[in-house]
């Protein structure tokens, strides 16, 4: 939610599923119906979860939010640590 709002999107509803959830068509149809009732323009998920979503007949488009990580401080230390792990 926070990431979508920080990107300037208006969030009208939120549904949470556990990590690595195996989405079922009936889950997605219910989400699509609820989103349509809330006049949502899209169903939004992460790219990570989008690959787990089967093709289904949604009332509204399904989009994925790309999330990237940028190391702002300590990148040299992180690189050194990762190098040590990989080259054991």
mmCIF file of C-alpha atoms in Angstrom:
data_model
loop_
_atom_site.group_PDB
_atom_site.id
_atom_site.type_symbol
_atom_site.label_atom_id
_atom_site.label_comp_id
_atom_site.label_asym_id
_atom_site.label_seq_id
_atom_site.Cartn_x
_atom_site.Cartn_y
_atom_site.Cartn_z
ATOM 1 C CA UNK A 1 0.000 0.000 0.000
ATOM 2 C CA UNK A 2 2.672 2.494 1.040
ATOM 3 C CA UNK A 3 4.730 1.948 -2.108
ATOM 4 C CA UNK A 4 1.693 2.418 -4.351
ATOM 5 C CA UNK A 5 0.662 5.585 -2.505
ATOM 6 C CA UNK A 6 4.223 6.944 -2.617
ATOM 7 C CA UNK A 7 4.097 6.411 -6.378
ATOM 8 C CA UNK A 8 1.022 8.659 -6.488
ATOM 9 C CA UNK A 9 -1.625 5.971 -6.810
ATOM 10 C CA UNK A 10 -4.937 6.157 -4.992
ATOM 11 C CA UNK A 11 -5.514 2.898 -3.108
ATOM 12 C CA UNK A 12 -9.191 2.064 -2.609
ATOM 13 C CA UNK A 13 -8.788 -1.406 -1.121
ATOM 14 C CA UNK A 14 -6.186 -3.878 0.090
ATOM 15 C CA UNK A 15 -6.190 -7.667 0.248
ATOM 16 C CA UNK A 16 -3.275 -9.513 1.805
ATOM 17 C CA UNK A 17 -2.149 -13.048 1.114
ATOM 18 C CA UNK A 18 0.686 -14.952 2.758
ATOM 19 C CA UNK A 19 4.056 -15.094 1.031
ATOM 20 C CA UNK A 20 4.261 -17.722 -1.743
ATOM 21 C CA UNK A 21 0.475 -18.037 -1.746
ATOM 22 C CA UNK A 22 -0.846 -20.188 -4.584
ATOM 23 C CA UNK A 23 -3.553 -17.962 -6.042
ATOM 24 C CA UNK A 24 -6.700 -19.733 -7.121
ATOM 25 C CA UNK A 25 -8.999 -18.493 -9.851
ATOM 26 C CA UNK A 26 -11.856 -18.135 -7.351
ATOM 27 C CA UNK A 27 -9.654 -15.849 -5.168
ATOM 28 C CA UNK A 28 -8.886 -13.663 -8.141
ATOM 29 C CA UNK A 29 -12.460 -13.513 -9.372
ATOM 30 C CA UNK A 30 -13.551 -12.389 -5.896
ATOM 31 C CA UNK A 31 -10.821 -9.712 -5.878
ATOM 32 C CA UNK A 32 -11.839 -8.558 -9.332
ATOM 33 C CA UNK A 33 -15.490 -8.329 -8.268
ATOM 34 C CA UNK A 34 -14.608 -6.409 -5.105
ATOM 35 C CA UNK A 35 -12.312 -4.058 -7.012
ATOM 36 C CA UNK A 36 -15.027 -3.394 -9.549
ATOM 37 C CA UNK A 37 -17.500 -2.627 -6.750
ATOM 38 C CA UNK A 38 -14.983 -0.116 -5.317
ATOM 39 C CA UNK A 39 -14.586 1.507 -8.767
ATOM 40 C CA UNK A 40 -10.898 0.585 -8.799
ATOM 41 C CA UNK A 41 -9.198 1.185 -12.114
ATOM 42 C CA UNK A 42 -6.826 -1.779 -11.762
ATOM 43 C CA UNK A 43 -5.852 -4.713 -9.586
ATOM 44 C CA UNK A 44 -2.280 -4.055 -8.495
ATOM 45 C CA UNK A 45 0.228 -6.647 -7.348
ATOM 46 C CA UNK A 46 4.002 -7.038 -7.293
ATOM 47 C CA UNK A 47 5.962 -8.551 -10.168
ATOM 48 C CA UNK A 48 6.924 -11.371 -7.803
ATOM 49 C CA UNK A 49 3.272 -12.284 -7.265
ATOM 50 C CA UNK A 50 2.148 -11.611 -10.824
ATOM 51 C CA UNK A 51 3.972 -14.727 -12.024
ATOM 52 C CA UNK A 52 1.871 -16.776 -9.561
ATOM 53 C CA UNK A 53 -1.459 -15.457 -10.824
ATOM 54 C CA UNK A 54 -3.188 -17.723 -13.334
ATOM 55 C CA UNK A 55 -4.950 -16.231 -16.331
ATOM 56 C CA UNK A 56 -8.510 -15.361 -15.363
ATOM 57 C CA UNK A 57 -11.407 -13.261 -16.653
ATOM 58 C CA UNK A 58 -10.990 -10.074 -14.619
ATOM 59 C CA UNK A 59 -13.471 -7.205 -14.634
ATOM 60 C CA UNK A 60 -10.542 -4.798 -14.585
ATOM 61 C CA UNK A 61 -6.903 -4.921 -15.766
ATOM 62 C CA UNK A 62 -4.220 -6.485 -13.575
ATOM 63 C CA UNK A 63 -0.915 -4.610 -13.288
ATOM 64 C CA UNK A 64 2.291 -5.263 -11.400
ATOM 65 C CA UNK A 65 4.293 -2.758 -9.408
ATOM 66 C CA UNK A 66 8.028 -3.045 -10.011
ATOM 67 C CA UNK A 67 10.012 -2.717 -6.815
ATOM 68 C CA UNK A 68 13.728 -2.037 -7.011
ATOM 69 C CA UNK A 69 16.329 -1.760 -4.278
ATOM 70 C CA UNK A 70 18.994 0.908 -4.267
ATOM 71 C CA UNK A 71 21.819 0.733 -1.747
ATOM 72 C CA UNK A 72 22.406 4.325 -0.650
ATOM 73 C CA UNK A 73 25.043 3.717 1.980
ATOM 74 C CA UNK A 74 27.431 0.877 2.764
ATOM 75 C CA UNK A 75 27.451 -0.661 -0.710
ATOM 76 C CA UNK A 76 31.193 -1.355 -0.540
ATOM 77 C CA UNK A 77 30.786 -3.299 2.704
ATOM 78 C CA UNK A 78 27.856 -5.247 1.256
ATOM 79 C CA UNK A 79 29.833 -6.098 -1.886
ATOM 80 C CA UNK A 80 32.772 -7.291 0.225
ATOM 81 C CA UNK A 81 30.482 -9.449 2.369
ATOM 82 C CA UNK A 82 28.785 -10.985 -0.667
ATOM 83 C CA UNK A 83 32.131 -11.632 -2.335
ATOM 84 C CA UNK A 84 33.348 -13.470 0.777
ATOM 85 C CA UNK A 85 30.217 -15.622 0.845
ATOM 86 C CA UNK A 86 30.394 -16.538 -2.844
ATOM 87 C CA UNK A 87 34.111 -17.275 -2.837
ATOM 88 C CA UNK A 88 34.285 -19.532 0.247
#
